[in-house]
Amino acid sequence: MKTLIMGNSSSGKSTLAKNKVAKYGVAHLDLDVLAWLPCDPPERMPIEKSAEKIRTFINQHKSWVIEGCYADLLAFAAKEADELIFMNLSVEDCVANAKNRPWEPHKYESKAAQDANLNMLIEWITQYPLRVDVCSLNSHLNLFENFSGSKHCYIENLKVDKK
């Protein structure tokens, strides 16, 4: 299994990825951890450095799930992937998911810090269909349309089996 999962922020990418990791025992890469430099204000890591980290991850793991909203980074892994899942939920569903999101300790030092970022995240989510960057609906549609492997598009929250 070599799966890419993409979509808007709070579309369920991480939840689906974690479910696949638990079910199949595959490696997991959240692109948020290598897309940004550790600085304030946030700044994208140079694309070639991120691509190198993606290649290293792919070379170290026979089976994997890579998830994120960065179409430019996902494109580096698309050549190796056999499946692409597009979490194409409505903006309203993504906003609701963001408001109910559990703490993500790999991204924020505390739940309070994460919650302090919520208004900015909601603004980001609502701009998804309008943006023209690598995290936009248009960029995701382009990657999805040009992917030659197995591909699936989900337009509503998935029911995740939590055994």
Tab-separated table of C-alpha atoms in Angstrom:
chain	number	residue	atom	x	y	z
A	1	MET	CA	0.000	0.000	0.000
A	2	LYS	CA	1.339	3.392	-1.058
A	3	THR	CA	-1.432	5.895	-0.456
A	4	LEU	CA	-1.657	9.660	-0.761
A	5	ILE	CA	-4.434	11.518	1.066
A	6	MET	CA	-5.116	15.159	0.238
A	7	GLY	CA	-7.769	17.794	0.846
A	8	ASN	CA	-8.624	21.023	2.592
A	9	SER	CA	-7.559	21.636	6.177
A	10	SER	CA	-9.815	19.703	8.575
A	11	SER	CA	-11.210	17.464	5.829
A	12	GLY	CA	-10.260	14.283	7.699
A	13	LYS	CA	-6.883	13.516	6.118
A	14	SER	CA	-5.095	12.783	9.393
A	15	THR	CA	-7.988	10.766	10.798
A	16	LEU	CA	-8.127	8.579	7.689
A	17	ALA	CA	-4.331	8.217	7.607
A	18	LYS	CA	-4.186	7.173	11.271
A	19	ASN	CA	-6.969	4.649	10.666
A	20	LYS	CA	-5.036	3.114	7.753
A	21	VAL	CA	-1.839	3.020	9.819
A	22	ALA	CA	-3.637	1.210	12.657
A	23	LYS	CA	-5.400	-1.206	10.327
A	24	TYR	CA	-2.514	-2.060	7.976
A	25	GLY	CA	0.600	-1.268	10.012
A	26	VAL	CA	2.047	1.043	7.352
A	27	ALA	CA	4.321	4.048	7.866
A	28	HIS	CA	2.745	7.502	8.090
A	29	LEU	CA	4.024	10.885	6.962
A	30	ASP	CA	2.097	14.078	7.743
A	31	LEU	CA	3.434	16.683	5.324
A	32	ASP	CA	2.841	19.456	7.890
A	33	VAL	CA	5.946	18.239	9.743
A	34	LEU	CA	8.247	18.871	6.767
A	35	ALA	CA	6.557	21.669	4.867
A	36	TRP	CA	7.541	24.413	7.307
A	37	LEU	CA	10.717	25.781	8.805
A	38	PRO	CA	10.787	26.031	12.617
A	39	CYS	CA	10.479	29.836	12.737
A	40	ASP	CA	8.024	32.558	13.646
A	41	PRO	CA	6.342	33.788	11.551
A	42	PRO	CA	5.910	30.484	9.704
A	43	GLU	CA	7.866	30.070	6.478
A	44	ARG	CA	7.792	27.201	3.977
A	45	MET	CA	10.825	24.971	3.858
A	46	PRO	CA	12.577	25.155	0.475
A	47	ILE	CA	10.761	22.761	-1.855
A	48	GLU	CA	13.844	20.704	-2.697
A	49	LYS	CA	14.611	20.119	0.982
A	50	SER	CA	11.020	18.944	1.584
A	51	ALA	CA	11.200	16.757	-1.550
A	52	GLU	CA	14.426	15.182	-0.291
A	53	LYS	CA	12.732	14.278	3.007
A	54	ILE	CA	9.795	12.761	1.127
A	55	ARG	CA	12.137	10.673	-1.038
A	56	THR	CA	13.984	9.487	2.080
A	57	PHE	CA	10.691	8.473	3.718
A	58	ILE	CA	9.539	6.584	0.603
A	59	ASN	CA	12.905	4.802	0.288
A	60	GLN	CA	12.825	3.744	3.943
A	61	HIS	CA	9.311	2.248	3.871
A	62	LYS	CA	7.823	-0.446	1.680
A	63	SER	CA	4.225	0.564	2.491
A	64	TRP	CA	3.069	3.997	3.543
A	65	VAL	CA	0.441	6.693	3.812
A	66	ILE	CA	1.394	10.304	3.075
A	67	GLU	CA	-1.145	13.002	3.848
A	68	GLY	CA	-1.355	16.731	3.490
A	69	CYS	CA	-2.752	19.688	1.617
A	70	TYR	CA	0.429	20.587	-0.308
A	71	ALA	CA	-0.089	19.568	-3.941
A	72	ASP	CA	3.511	20.501	-4.769
A	73	LEU	CA	4.825	18.042	-2.160
A	74	LEU	CA	2.243	15.358	-2.922
A	75	ALA	CA	3.359	15.484	-6.563
A	76	PHE	CA	6.815	14.230	-5.521
A	77	ALA	CA	5.232	11.109	-4.014
A	78	ALA	CA	2.551	10.642	-6.691
A	79	LYS	CA	4.968	8.807	-8.994
A	80	GLU	CA	5.443	6.135	-6.309
A	81	ALA	CA	1.854	5.979	-5.020
A	82	ASP	CA	-0.667	3.382	-6.118
A	83	GLU	CA	-3.685	5.150	-4.571
A	84	LEU	CA	-4.841	8.757	-4.181
A	85	ILE	CA	-7.670	9.733	-1.853
A	86	PHE	CA	-9.138	13.214	-2.210
A	87	MET	CA	-11.041	14.368	0.876
A	88	ASN	CA	-13.213	16.916	-0.939
A	89	LEU	CA	-15.612	17.864	1.857
A	90	SER	CA	-17.616	21.062	1.839
A	91	VAL	CA	-16.107	24.133	3.469
A	92	GLU	CA	-18.893	23.942	6.071
A	93	ASP	CA	-17.970	20.368	7.018
A	94	CYS	CA	-14.275	21.299	7.259
A	95	VAL	CA	-15.070	24.270	9.528
A	96	ALA	CA	-17.170	22.003	11.768
A	97	ASN	CA	-14.330	19.473	11.886
A	98	ALA	CA	-11.849	22.229	12.798
A	99	LYS	CA	-14.026	23.321	15.700
A	100	ASN	CA	-14.160	19.720	16.979
A	101	ARG	CA	-10.514	18.843	16.285
A	102	PRO	CA	-8.644	17.100	19.096
A	103	TRP	CA	-5.298	18.495	20.177
A	104	GLU	CA	-2.498	17.780	17.696
A	105	PRO	CA	0.645	17.665	19.871
A	106	HIS	CA	2.956	17.261	16.853
A	107	LYS	CA	1.794	20.706	15.660
A	108	TYR	CA	1.011	22.683	18.844
A	109	GLU	CA	2.604	22.786	22.306
A	110	SER	CA	-0.851	22.759	23.979
A	111	LYS	CA	-4.571	22.525	23.221
A	112	ALA	CA	-4.823	26.202	24.214
A	113	ALA	CA	-2.207	27.144	21.600
A	114	GLN	CA	-4.108	25.151	18.996
A	115	ASP	CA	-7.401	26.803	19.963
A	116	ALA	CA	-5.779	30.258	19.762
A	117	ASN	CA	-5.101	29.473	16.088
A	118	LEU	CA	-8.701	28.413	15.334
A	119	ASN	CA	-9.947	31.683	13.814
A	120	MET	CA	-6.978	31.808	11.429
A	121	LEU	CA	-7.580	28.153	10.503
A	122	ILE	CA	-11.263	28.786	9.795
A	123	GLU	CA	-10.363	31.731	7.566
A	124	TRP	CA	-7.856	29.497	5.731
A	125	ILE	CA	-10.466	26.757	5.278
A	126	THR	CA	-13.078	29.153	3.896
A	127	GLN	CA	-10.629	30.450	1.258
A	128	TYR	CA	-9.947	26.931	-0.110
A	129	PRO	CA	-12.146	27.188	-3.226
A	130	LEU	CA	-10.884	30.716	-3.982
A	131	ARG	CA	-7.122	30.382	-3.497
A	132	VAL	CA	-4.707	29.743	-6.356
A	133	ASP	CA	-1.841	28.297	-4.299
A	134	VAL	CA	-0.581	24.713	-3.887
A	135	CYS	CA	-3.102	24.088	-1.082
A	136	SER	CA	-6.143	25.138	-3.115
A	137	LEU	CA	-9.098	23.195	-4.434
A	138	ASN	CA	-7.867	23.871	-7.959
A	139	SER	CA	-4.418	22.386	-7.234
A	140	HIS	CA	-6.009	19.301	-5.652
A	141	LEU	CA	-8.404	18.815	-8.571
A	142	ASN	CA	-5.484	19.044	-10.996
A	143	LEU	CA	-3.434	16.465	-9.096
A	144	PHE	CA	-6.477	14.175	-8.789
A	145	GLU	CA	-7.338	14.400	-12.491
A	146	ASN	CA	-3.758	13.663	-13.571
A	147	PHE	CA	-3.125	10.763	-11.168
A	148	SER	CA	-2.963	7.489	-13.101
A	149	GLY	CA	-3.413	5.024	-10.230
A	150	SER	CA	-6.474	4.102	-8.203
A	151	LYS	CA	-8.245	7.212	-6.971
A	152	HIS	CA	-11.190	7.977	-4.719
A	153	CYS	CA	-12.973	11.206	-3.870
A	154	TYR	CA	-14.984	11.586	-0.654
A	155	ILE	CA	-17.410	14.467	-0.218
A	156	GLU	CA	-18.541	13.797	3.341
A	157	ASN	CA	-16.985	12.815	6.655
A	158	LEU	CA	-16.018	9.163	6.750
A	159	LYS	CA	-17.261	6.935	9.520
A	160	VAL	CA	-14.085	5.595	11.101
A	161	ASP	CA	-14.208	2.263	12.894
A	162	LYS	CA	-12.638	2.876	16.306
A	163	LYS	CA	-12.151	-0.654	17.647
